[in-house]
Coordinates of C-alpha atoms in Angstrom, one line a residue:
X461 CA 0.0 0.0 0.0
X462 CA 3.1 2.2 0.3
X463 CA 3.5 2.7 -3.5
X464 CA -0.3 3.3 -3.9
X465 CA -0.1 6.1 -1.3
X466 CA 2.8 7.8 -3.2
X467 CA 0.9 7.8 -6.5
X468 CA -2.4 9.1 -5.2
X469 CA -1.1 11.5 -2.6
X470 CA 1.9 13.2 -4.2
X471 CA 0.4 13.5 -7.7
X472 CA -3.4 13.7 -7.4
X473 CA -3.6 15.6 -4.1
X474 CA -0.6 18.0 -4.6
X475 CA -1.5 19.0 -8.2
X476 CA -5.1 18.2 -9.0
X477 CA -6.8 18.9 -5.6
X478 CA -5.0 22.2 -4.9
X479 CA -5.7 23.8 -8.2
X480 CA -8.9 22.2 -9.4
X481 CA -10.8 22.8 -6.2
X482 CA -10.1 26.5 -6.2
X483 CA -10.7 27.1 -9.9
X484 CA -13.9 25.1 -10.0
X485 CA -15.4 27.1 -7.2
X486 CA -14.6 30.4 -8.9
X487 CA -15.4 29.5 -12.5
X488 CA -18.3 27.3 -11.4
X489 CA -20.0 30.3 -9.7
X490 CA -19.7 32.4 -12.8
X491 CA -20.9 29.7 -15.2
X492 CA -23.8 28.7 -13.0
X493 CA -24.9 32.3 -12.8
X494 CA -24.5 32.8 -16.5
X495 CA -26.0 29.5 -17.7
X496 CA -28.8 29.2 -15.2
X497 CA -30.0 32.6 -14.0
X498 CA -29.4 34.6 -17.2
X499 CA -30.5 31.8 -19.5
X500 CA -33.7 31.4 -17.6
X501 CA -34.3 35.1 -17.6
X502 CA -33.8 35.5 -21.3
X503 CA -35.9 32.4 -22.1
X504 CA -38.8 33.4 -20.0
X505 CA -38.9 37.1 -21.1
X506 CA -38.5 36.3 -24.8
X507 CA -41.0 33.5 -24.8
X508 CA -43.5 35.8 -23.0
X509 CA -42.9 38.3 -25.8
X510 CA -43.5 35.6 -28.4
X511 CA -46.8 34.6 -26.7
X512 CA -48.0 38.2 -26.8
X513 CA -46.9 38.7 -30.4
X514 CA -48.6 35.5 -31.4
X515 CA -51.9 36.8 -30.0
X516 CA -51.4 40.1 -31.8
X517 CA -50.8 38.4 -35.1
X518 CA -53.9 36.2 -34.6
X519 CA -55.9 39.3 -34.1
X520 CA -54.6 40.8 -37.3
X521 CA -55.3 37.6 -39.3
X522 CA -58.7 37.3 -37.7
X523 CA -59.7 40.5 -39.4
X524 CA -59.4 38.6 -42.7
X525 CA -61.8 35.9 -41.4
X526 CA -64.2 38.5 -39.9
X527 CA -64.3 40.6 -43.1
X528 CA -65.0 37.5 -45.2
X529 CA -67.7 36.5 -42.8
X530 CA -69.3 40.0 -43.0
X531 CA -69.2 39.9 -46.8
X532 CA -70.8 36.5 -47.1
X533 CA -73.8 37.1 -44.7
X534 CA -77.2 36.0 -46.0
X535 CA -78.4 39.6 -46.2
X536 CA -75.7 40.1 -48.9
X537 CA -76.9 37.3 -51.1
X538 CA -78.1 39.5 -54.0
X539 CA -74.8 41.5 -53.9
X540 CA -72.9 38.2 -53.9
X541 CA -74.9 37.0 -56.8
X542 CA -73.7 40.0 -58.7
X543 CA -70.2 38.6 -58.5
X544 CA -71.2 35.6 -60.6
X545 CA -69.3 34.9 -63.8
X546 CA -72.4 35.3 -65.9
X547 CA -72.6 39.1 -65.1
X548 CA -70.9 41.9 -66.9
X549 CA -67.6 43.4 -65.7
X550 CA -69.4 46.5 -64.6
X551 CA -71.9 44.6 -62.5
X552 CA -69.3 42.4 -60.9
X553 CA -67.1 45.4 -60.1
X554 CA -70.0 47.3 -58.5
X555 CA -70.9 44.2 -56.5
X556 CA -67.4 43.9 -55.2
X557 CA -67.3 47.6 -54.2
X558 CA -70.6 47.3 -52.4
X559 CA -69.4 44.2 -50.5
X560 CA -66.2 46.0 -49.4
X561 CA -68.2 49.0 -48.2
X562 CA -70.7 46.9 -46.3
X563 CA -67.9 44.9 -44.6
X564 CA -66.2 48.1 -43.3
X565 CA -62.8 46.7 -44.6
X566 CA -61.5 49.7 -46.5
X567 CA -59.5 51.1 -43.6
X568 CA -57.8 47.9 -42.8
X569 CA -56.9 46.4 -46.2
X570 CA -55.0 48.1 -49.1
X571 CA -57.2 46.3 -51.6
X572 CA -59.7 43.5 -51.9
X573 CA -60.0 41.4 -55.1
X574 CA -62.3 38.7 -56.6
X575 CA -61.3 35.8 -58.9
X576 CA -63.6 33.4 -60.7
X577 CA -64.0 31.7 -64.1
X578 CA -64.5 35.1 -65.7
X579 CA -61.2 36.5 -64.5
X580 CA -59.8 38.7 -61.8
X581 CA -60.9 42.2 -60.6
X582 CA -60.1 44.3 -57.5
X583 CA -61.3 47.6 -55.9
X584 CA -58.0 49.4 -56.1
X585 CA -56.3 47.6 -59.0
X586 CA -53.7 45.5 -57.1
X587 CA -52.2 42.7 -59.2
X588 CA -53.6 39.2 -58.9
X589 CA -51.6 36.6 -56.9
X590 CA -50.1 33.7 -58.8
X591 CA -52.3 30.9 -60.1
X592 CA -51.1 28.3 -57.6
X593 CA -52.5 30.5 -54.8
X594 CA -56.0 30.1 -56.2
X595 CA -55.5 26.4 -56.7
X596 CA -54.5 25.9 -53.1
X597 CA -57.3 28.2 -51.8
X598 CA -59.9 26.2 -53.7
X599 CA -58.7 23.0 -51.9
X600 CA -59.3 24.7 -48.5
X601 CA -62.7 26.2 -49.2
X602 CA -63.9 28.9 -46.9
X603 CA -60.6 28.9 -45.0
X604 CA -57.9 31.6 -44.9
X605 CA -54.9 30.8 -47.0
X606 CA -51.7 32.9 -47.2
X607 CA -51.1 34.0 -50.8
X608 CA -47.7 35.6 -50.8
X609 CA -46.2 39.1 -50.5
X610 CA -45.8 41.8 -53.1
X611 CA -45.6 45.6 -53.1
X612 CA -45.6 45.9 -49.3
X613 CA -48.7 43.8 -48.8
X614 CA -49.5 40.2 -47.7
X615 CA -52.3 38.6 -49.7
X616 CA -54.8 36.2 -48.1
X617 CA -57.1 34.1 -50.2
X618 CA -60.5 32.6 -49.2
X619 CA -62.4 30.5 -51.7
X620 CA -66.1 31.1 -51.3
X621 CA -68.4 28.1 -51.7
X622 CA -71.6 28.2 -49.6
X623 CA -75.4 28.1 -49.7
X624 CA -75.9 31.9 -49.5
X625 CA -75.1 32.5 -53.2
X626 CA -74.7 30.7 -56.4
X627 CA -71.5 32.6 -57.2
X628 CA -68.3 30.7 -56.5
X629 CA -64.8 32.1 -56.5
X630 CA -62.0 33.4 -54.5
X631 CA -61.7 36.6 -52.4
X632 CA -58.2 38.1 -52.1
X633 CA -57.4 40.5 -49.2
X634 CA -54.3 42.7 -49.5
X635 CA -53.0 43.5 -46.0
X636 CA -50.1 46.0 -45.5
X637 CA -47.1 44.4 -44.0
X638 CA -47.0 47.1 -41.3
X639 CA -50.1 45.6 -39.7
X640 CA -47.9 42.7 -38.6
X641 CA -44.4 44.3 -38.8
X642 CA -45.1 47.0 -36.2
X643 CA -45.4 44.4 -33.5
X644 CA -41.9 43.0 -34.3
X645 CA -40.4 46.5 -33.9
X646 CA -40.7 46.3 -30.1
X647 CA -37.1 45.0 -30.0
X648 CA -34.5 47.7 -30.2
X649 CA -31.5 47.4 -32.4
X650 CA -29.2 47.1 -29.3
X651 CA -31.1 44.0 -28.1
X652 CA -31.8 42.2 -31.4
X653 CA -34.7 41.5 -33.7
X654 CA -37.5 39.0 -34.4
X655 CA -39.1 37.6 -37.5
X656 CA -41.9 35.2 -38.4
X657 CA -41.0 32.2 -40.6
X658 CA -43.0 29.3 -41.9
X659 CA -41.9 25.6 -41.7
X660 CA -40.8 25.6 -45.3
X661 CA -38.6 28.6 -44.8
X662 CA -41.0 31.3 -46.1
X663 CA -40.4 34.6 -44.2
X664 CA -43.8 36.1 -43.4
X665 CA -42.6 39.2 -41.5
X666 CA -39.2 40.7 -40.8
X667 CA -37.8 44.1 -39.8
X668 CA -35.7 44.0 -43.0
X669 CA -38.4 44.0 -45.7
X670 CA -36.0 42.6 -48.2
X671 CA -36.5 39.2 -46.5
X672 CA -40.3 39.3 -46.4
X673 CA -42.0 37.0 -48.9
X674 CA -38.8 35.1 -49.6
X675 CA -37.5 31.7 -48.5
X676 CA -34.8 31.6 -45.9
X677 CA -32.4 28.6 -45.5
X678 CA -32.4 27.9 -41.8
X679 CA -31.5 24.2 -41.5
X680 CA -27.9 25.0 -40.4
X681 CA -29.1 27.4 -37.7
X682 CA -32.2 26.0 -36.0
X683 CA -35.1 23.6 -36.3
X684 CA -38.8 24.3 -36.9
X685 CA -40.0 21.0 -35.6
X686 CA -42.8 22.5 -33.4
X687 CA -40.6 22.6 -30.3
X688 CA -39.3 25.7 -28.5
X689 CA -35.5 26.0 -28.5
X690 CA -32.7 28.3 -27.4
X691 CA -29.1 28.2 -28.7
X692 CA -26.0 30.3 -29.1
X693 CA -24.1 30.5 -32.4
X694 CA -21.9 32.8 -34.4
X695 CA -23.6 35.0 -37.1
X696 CA -22.1 37.8 -39.2
X697 CA -18.9 37.7 -37.1
X698 CA -20.5 38.0 -33.7
X699 CA -22.2 35.6 -31.2
X700 CA -26.0 35.6 -31.2
X701 CA -28.7 34.0 -29.0
X702 CA -31.4 32.4 -31.1
X703 CA -34.8 31.6 -29.6
X704 CA -37.4 29.7 -31.6
X705 CA -41.0 28.9 -30.6
X706 CA -44.1 27.8 -32.6
X707 CA -47.0 30.3 -32.8
X708 CA -49.4 28.0 -31.2
X709 CA -52.5 30.3 -31.4
X710 CA -52.3 31.1 -35.1
X711 CA -51.2 27.6 -36.1
X712 CA -54.0 25.9 -34.3
X713 CA -56.6 28.4 -35.7
X714 CA -55.4 28.6 -39.3
X715 CA -52.9 25.8 -39.7
X716 CA -50.2 28.2 -41.1
X717 CA -47.1 26.4 -39.5
X718 CA -45.6 29.7 -38.3
X719 CA -42.8 30.1 -35.8
X720 CA -41.3 33.1 -34.1
X721 CA -37.5 33.5 -34.2
X722 CA -35.7 36.1 -32.1
X723 CA -32.0 36.9 -32.7
X724 CA -30.4 38.6 -29.7
X725 CA -27.0 40.1 -29.2
X726 CA -25.0 37.8 -26.9
X727 CA -22.7 40.5 -25.6
X728 CA -25.7 42.6 -24.5
X729 CA -26.7 39.9 -22.0
X730 CA -23.4 38.1 -21.2
X731 CA -20.8 40.8 -21.7
X732 CA -20.2 41.4 -17.9
X733 CA -20.0 37.7 -17.2
X734 CA -17.5 37.1 -19.9
X735 CA -15.2 39.9 -18.6
X736 CA -15.3 38.3 -15.2
X737 CA -14.5 35.0 -16.7
X738 CA -11.4 36.4 -18.5
X739 CA -10.1 37.8 -15.3
X740 CA -10.5 34.5 -13.5
X741 CA -8.8 32.7 -16.4
X742 CA -5.8 35.0 -16.2
X743 CA -5.5 34.3 -12.4
X744 CA -5.9 30.6 -13.1
X745 CA -3.1 30.6 -15.7
X746 CA -0.7 32.2 -13.3
X747 CA -1.5 29.8 -10.5
X748 CA -1.6 26.9 -12.9
X749 CA 2.0 27.7 -14.1
X750 CA 3.3 27.5 -10.5
X751 CA 1.4 24.3 -10.0
X752 CA 2.9 22.8 -13.2
X753 CA 6.4 23.4 -11.9
X754 CA 5.6 21.5 -8.7
X755 CA 3.9 18.7 -10.7
X756 CA 6.9 18.3 -13.0
X757 CA 9.1 17.6 -10.1
X758 CA 6.7 15.1 -8.7
X759 CA 6.0 13.5 -12.1
X760 CA 9.7 12.6 -12.5
X761 CA 9.4 10.0 -9.8
X762 CA 6.4 8.5 -11.6
X763 CA 7.9 8.6 -15.1
X764 CA 10.1 5.5 -14.8
X765 CA 7.5 2.9 -14.0
X766 CA 5.1 4.5 -16.5
X767 CA 7.8 4.4 -19.2
X768 CA 8.3 0.7 -18.4
X769 CA 4.6 0.0 -18.9
X770 CA 4.7 2.0 -22.1
X771 CA 7.6 -0.2 -23.4
X772 CA 5.6 -3.3 -22.6
X773 CA 2.6 -1.9 -24.6
X774 CA 4.9 -1.1 -27.6
X775 CA 6.2 -4.7 -27.4
X776 CA 2.7 -6.0 -27.5
X777 CA 1.9 -3.9 -30.6
X778 CA 5.0 -5.2 -32.5
X779 CA 4.8 -8.9 -31.6
X780 CA 1.1 -9.4 -30.8
X781 CA 2.1 -11.0 -27.5
X782 CA 1.8 -9.6 -24.1
X783 CA 4.8 -9.7 -21.7
X784 CA 4.5 -9.7 -17.9
X785 CA 5.8 -7.1 -15.4
X786 CA 7.4 -8.6 -12.4
X787 CA 4.9 -8.7 -9.6
X788 CA 5.6 -6.2 -6.9
X789 CA 3.4 -6.3 -3.8
X790 CA 1.7 -2.9 -3.4
X791 CA 2.6 -1.8 -7.0
X792 CA -0.7 -0.6 -8.5
X793 CA 0.9 -0.6 -12.0
X794 CA 0.8 -4.4 -11.9
X795 CA -3.0 -4.2 -11.4
X796 CA -3.1 -1.8 -14.4
X797 CA -1.2 -4.4 -16.4
X798 CA -3.8 -7.1 -15.6
X799 CA -6.6 -4.7 -16.7
X800 CA -4.6 -4.1 -19.9
X801 CA -4.5 -7.8 -20.6
X802 CA -8.3 -8.0 -20.1
X803 CA -8.8 -5.0 -22.4
X804 CA -6.7 -6.6 -25.2
X805 CA -8.7 -9.8 -24.9
X806 CA -12.0 -7.9 -25.1
X807 CA -10.7 -5.9 -28.1
X808 CA -9.9 -9.1 -30.0
X809 CA -13.4 -10.5 -29.2
X810 CA -15.0 -7.3 -30.4
X811 CA -12.9 -7.4 -33.6
X812 CA -14.0 -11.0 -34.3
X813 CA -17.7 -10.1 -33.6
X814 CA -17.3 -7.1 -35.9
X815 CA -16.0 -9.3 -38.7
X816 CA -18.8 -11.8 -38.2
X817 CA -21.4 -8.9 -38.2
X818 CA -20.0 -7.5 -41.4
X819 CA -20.1 -10.9 -43.1
X820 CA -23.7 -11.4 -41.9
X821 CA -24.7 -7.9 -43.3
X822 CA -23.0 -8.7 -46.6
X823 CA -25.0 -11.9 -46.9
X824 CA -28.2 -10.2 -46.0
X825 CA -27.6 -7.4 -48.6
X826 CA -26.7 -10.0 -51.2
X827 CA -30.0 -11.8 -50.4
X828 CA -31.9 -8.5 -50.8
X829 CA -30.1 -7.8 -54.1
X830 CA -30.7 -11.3 -55.5
X831 CA -34.5 -10.7 -55.1
X832 CA -34.1 -7.9 -57.7
X833 CA -33.6 -10.6 -60.5
X834 CA -31.0 -8.7 -62.6
X835 CA -32.9 -5.4 -62.5
X836 CA -30.9 -3.7 -65.3
X837 CA -32.0 -6.3 -67.8
X838 CA -35.5 -6.7 -66.4
X839 CA -36.2 -2.9 -66.3
X840 CA -35.3 -2.6 -70.0
X841 CA -37.4 -5.6 -70.9
X842 CA -40.4 -4.2 -69.0
X843 CA -40.0 -0.9 -70.8
X844 CA -40.3 -2.8 -74.1
X845 CA -43.4 -4.7 -72.7
X846 CA -45.0 -1.4 -71.8
X847 CA -44.7 0.0 -75.3
X848 CA -46.0 -3.2 -76.8
X849 CA -49.0 -3.2 -74.5
X850 CA -49.6 0.5 -75.3
X851 CA -49.4 -0.2 -79.1
X852 CA -51.8 -3.2 -78.7
X853 CA -54.1 -1.3 -76.4
X854 CA -53.8 -3.6 -73.4
X855 CA -54.1 -1.2 -70.5
X856 CA -53.9 -3.8 -67.7
X857 CA -50.7 -5.3 -69.1
X858 CA -49.3 -1.7 -69.6
X859 CA -50.2 -0.8 -66.0
X860 CA -48.6 -4.0 -64.7
X861 CA -45.4 -3.5 -66.6
X862 CA -45.1 0.2 -65.7
X863 CA -45.5 -0.5 -61.9
X864 CA -43.1 -3.5 -62.1
X865 CA -40.6 -1.3 -63.9
X866 CA -40.9 1.5 -61.3
X867 CA -40.6 -1.1 -58.5
X868 CA -37.3 -2.4 -59.9
X869 CA -36.0 1.0 -60.7
X870 CA -36.4 2.1 -57.0
X871 CA -35.1 -1.3 -55.8
X872 CA -31.9 -0.8 -57.9
X873 CA -31.4 2.9 -56.9
X874 CA -27.9 3.1 -58.4
X875 CA -26.6 0.4 -56.1
X876 CA -27.2 2.5 -52.9
X877 CA -28.5 0.6 -49.9
X878 CA -30.3 3.8 -48.6
X879 CA -33.3 5.5 -50.2
X880 CA -35.6 8.2 -48.8
X881 CA -38.8 7.4 -46.9
X882 CA -40.8 8.8 -49.8
X883 CA -39.1 6.4 -52.2
X884 CA -39.6 3.4 -49.9
X885 CA -43.3 4.3 -49.8
X886 CA -43.4 4.8 -53.6
X887 CA -41.7 1.4 -54.0
X888 CA -44.4 -0.3 -51.8
X889 CA -47.2 1.5 -53.7
X890 CA -45.9 0.1 -57.0
X891 CA -45.8 -3.4 -55.5
X892 CA -49.4 -3.0 -54.2
X893 CA -50.5 -1.9 -57.7
X894 CA -49.0 -5.1 -59.1
X895 CA -50.8 -7.2 -56.5
X896 CA -54.0 -5.4 -57.1
X897 CA -53.8 -6.4 -60.8
X898 CA -53.3 -10.0 -59.8
X899 CA -56.0 -10.0 -57.1
X900 CA -58.4 -7.1 -57.8
X901 CA -60.6 -5.8 -54.9
X902 CA -59.1 -8.4 -52.5
X903 CA -57.4 -5.9 -50.2
X904 CA -58.1 -2.2 -49.5
X905 CA -55.0 -0.3 -48.6
X906 CA -54.8 3.1 -46.9
X907 CA -51.6 5.1 -46.4
X908 CA -51.2 7.6 -43.5
X909 CA -47.9 9.4 -43.9
X910 CA -46.2 12.2 -41.9
X911 CA -45.1 14.3 -44.9
X912 CA -42.3 15.9 -42.9
X913 CA -40.4 12.5 -42.9
X914 CA -40.4 11.7 -46.6
X915 CA -36.9 13.2 -47.3
X916 CA -35.2 11.3 -44.5
X917 CA -33.1 8.3 -45.6
X918 CA -33.7 4.7 -44.5
X919 CA -32.4 1.2 -45.5
X920 CA -33.8 0.1 -48.8
X921 CA -36.5 -2.7 -49.0
X922 CA -37.6 -2.7 -45.3
X923 CA -41.3 -1.9 -45.8
X924 CA -42.2 -3.9 -48.9
X925 CA -41.3 -7.3 -47.5
X926 CA -43.5 -6.6 -44.5
X927 CA -46.5 -5.7 -46.8
X928 CA -45.8 -8.7 -49.0
X929 CA -45.9 -11.0 -45.9
X930 CA -49.2 -9.5 -44.8
X931 CA -50.8 -10.0 -48.3
X932 CA -49.5 -13.5 -48.4
X933 CA -50.8 -14.8 -45.1
X934 CA -53.5 -12.4 -43.7
X935 CA -56.1 -12.7 -46.4
X936 CA -55.9 -16.3 -47.6
X937 CA -59.6 -17.0 -47.0
X938 CA -61.2 -13.6 -47.9
X939 CA -61.0 -9.9 -48.4
X940 CA -59.7 -7.3 -45.9
X941 CA -58.2 -4.0 -45.2
X942 CA -54.6 -2.8 -44.6
X943 CA -53.3 0.5 -43.2
X944 CA -49.7 1.6 -43.7
X945 CA -48.6 4.4 -41.4
X946 CA -45.4 6.4 -41.3
X947 CA -44.8 8.6 -38.2
X948 CA -42.2 9.9 -35.7
X949 CA -42.0 8.3 -32.3
X950 CA -39.3 9.2 -29.6
X951 CA -37.2 10.7 -32.4
X952 CA -37.3 7.5 -34.5
X953 CA -39.1 6.8 -37.8
X954 CA -41.8 4.1 -37.5
X955 CA -43.3 2.1 -40.4
X956 CA -46.5 0.4 -39.2
X957 CA -48.5 -2.2 -41.2
X958 CA -51.8 -3.1 -39.7
X959 CA -54.4 -5.6 -41.2
X960 CA -57.7 -7.0 -40.2
X961 CA -56.9 -10.5 -41.6
X962 CA -56.8 -13.9 -40.0
X963 CA -54.1 -13.2 -37.5
X964 CA -52.0 -15.8 -35.8
X965 CA -50.3 -16.6 -32.5
X966 CA -46.8 -15.2 -32.7
X967 CA -44.1 -17.8 -32.2
X968 CA -41.1 -16.7 -30.1
X969 CA -38.7 -17.6 -32.9
X970 CA -40.6 -15.8 -35.7
X971 CA -37.6 -13.5 -36.4
X972 CA -35.0 -16.2 -36.0
X973 CA -34.8 -17.1 -39.7
X974 CA -36.2 -20.6 -39.1
X975 CA -39.4 -21.9 -40.6
X976 CA -41.9 -21.8 -37.8
X977 CA -44.7 -24.3 -37.4
X978 CA -47.5 -21.9 -38.4
X979 CA -45.8 -21.2 -41.7
X980 CA -46.2 -17.5 -41.1
X981 CA -43.5 -14.8 -41.0
X982 CA -40.6 -16.3 -43.0
X983 CA -37.2 -15.3 -44.2
X984 CA -38.3 -11.9 -45.5
X985 CA -39.1 -10.6 -42.1
X986 CA -35.9 -12.1 -40.6
X987 CA -33.9 -10.4 -43.4
X988 CA -35.5 -7.0 -42.7
X989 CA -35.0 -7.4 -38.9
X990 CA -31.4 -8.4 -39.2
X991 CA -30.4 -5.7 -41.7
X992 CA -32.1 -3.0 -39.5
X993 CA -30.4 -4.1 -36.3
X994 CA -27.0 -4.4 -38.0
X995 CA -27.3 -0.9 -39.5
X996 CA -29.0 1.0 -36.6
X997 CA -28.4 -1.0 -33.4
X998 CA -30.2 -3.6 -31.2
X999 CA -33.0 -1.2 -30.1
X1000 CA -34.2 -1.0 -33.7
X1001 CA -36.0 -3.6 -35.8
X1002 CA -39.4 -5.4 -36.1
X1003 CA -42.1 -5.9 -33.6
X1004 CA -45.1 -8.2 -34.4
X1005 CA -48.4 -8.2 -32.5
X1006 CA -51.1 -10.6 -33.6
X1007 CA -53.7 -13.1 -32.3
X1008 CA -55.9 -15.5 -34.3
X1009 CA -59.0 -13.7 -35.6
X1010 CA -57.9 -10.2 -34.6
X1011 CA -55.5 -9.2 -37.3
X1012 CA -51.8 -8.3 -37.2
X1013 CA -49.7 -5.2 -36.6
X1014 CA -46.0 -5.1 -37.6
X1015 CA -43.9 -2.1 -36.8
X1016 CA -40.4 -1.3 -38.2
X1017 CA -38.4 1.2 -36.1
X1018 CA -35.3 2.9 -37.7
X1019 CA -33.3 5.9 -36.7
X1020 CA -34.1 9.3 -38.3
X1021 CA -31.2 10.3 -40.6
X1022 CA -30.7 12.9 -43.2

């Protein structure tokens, strides 16, 4: 125990304890104050401002909805009929003017327009929004839809389709940007600025009007995943604090997908703390230098046995064999040597397991590729079959060949083992189209997809084998329904295949690769499960829930990756 006392007392206590204890107290106090108190203060005050601004913007957008409601009241039915496409331009213009006057909207909006089959007209002559705005507005009938930004105004479109009037078309409300922007100007230039951005990067309002109505690339700065966040990063040569929070009120009411982003000056909040930190660091450096001098003297007494151990490790690397230090009672380096032997043994075991896993993955990938049946040749052949079917006017054969060709094109995917979630779903859809041609009206399939996940990458051919297994075994004796869901759970991507088929009692070894007694499951599910686990880890893979007569649910869990 004498040597052990020297190593721990003279090195650890003399150097580490004396310096670390003092500096941790000083620096810890500053950091705790900076990262706890100030961070909480900034977060609470800015999020409170975000909540107030959210309510203010809702009130502004509500004016669009209220104006539309006043214009489409039953007592305005005759005036609304005057907007109909069968009337003259003069009648339609006069009707629009009367509706605007009756709705008391002239003081709030810069202009109000109307668009139907006969064309576009407005009270003050503002230009019509783009065609895609009217297309989207028509899909969301009687709901407020953002139509873009131009000439200092936001446009909002509401497609009218109701029982009050036979006229049917789209109202366009032009709102000056200042109606929203004034609320954002509450921040001074010394503190920072805020802006409103949509999930797709569209900037709805900003203190710099050059940004309004344009798309902003934010992926390398923050996330708009519906969660509030606070982070520090460097922008334009200086540190900034970025706070993001979803606009819950306006999003729940209108489904806009808006978030508020505040960019604050880091030095404004943390400047004093940083100055104190620099002073403490300077003191620490001076004291540390003195401590190093003492530590060097003490370290010399420890260097010889450590150098000896280093020599033994070098010998092991060169020869692949481990030598033995002479056992010395109380010498803790001998205990370290024994742990080193255990580590080397464990490393070799891990290397062997890694080689075995790599070989298993290679075999599984080869099995998956073999199922493609020479896709280059088959894809070209199917292309020829498609044209022959088209020429001979055989639509079912043409549809079968087209879907099969697309299926193999996605399966090939330039040799990559990863495709996007959207491509995996598309591949499965083509497979289902092929099966539908073979067995029409046997299975009704419904897709429920979280569209925000379609661009993330996953292993290829992990959903289609699960769907194929369900079609093969669930509906042997009759028709049925199947639902394919794609959603996010605990940060992971989930593919879920549910059917109301025959169901079965799930064997314990269904994913072992062996043929189970029920004849269900099979190598396809084993292949998918093993490839997922090898790529993502043991917590990922397949889960099967089923009972006889109550259908089956199979989930595939993979990690979310770009």
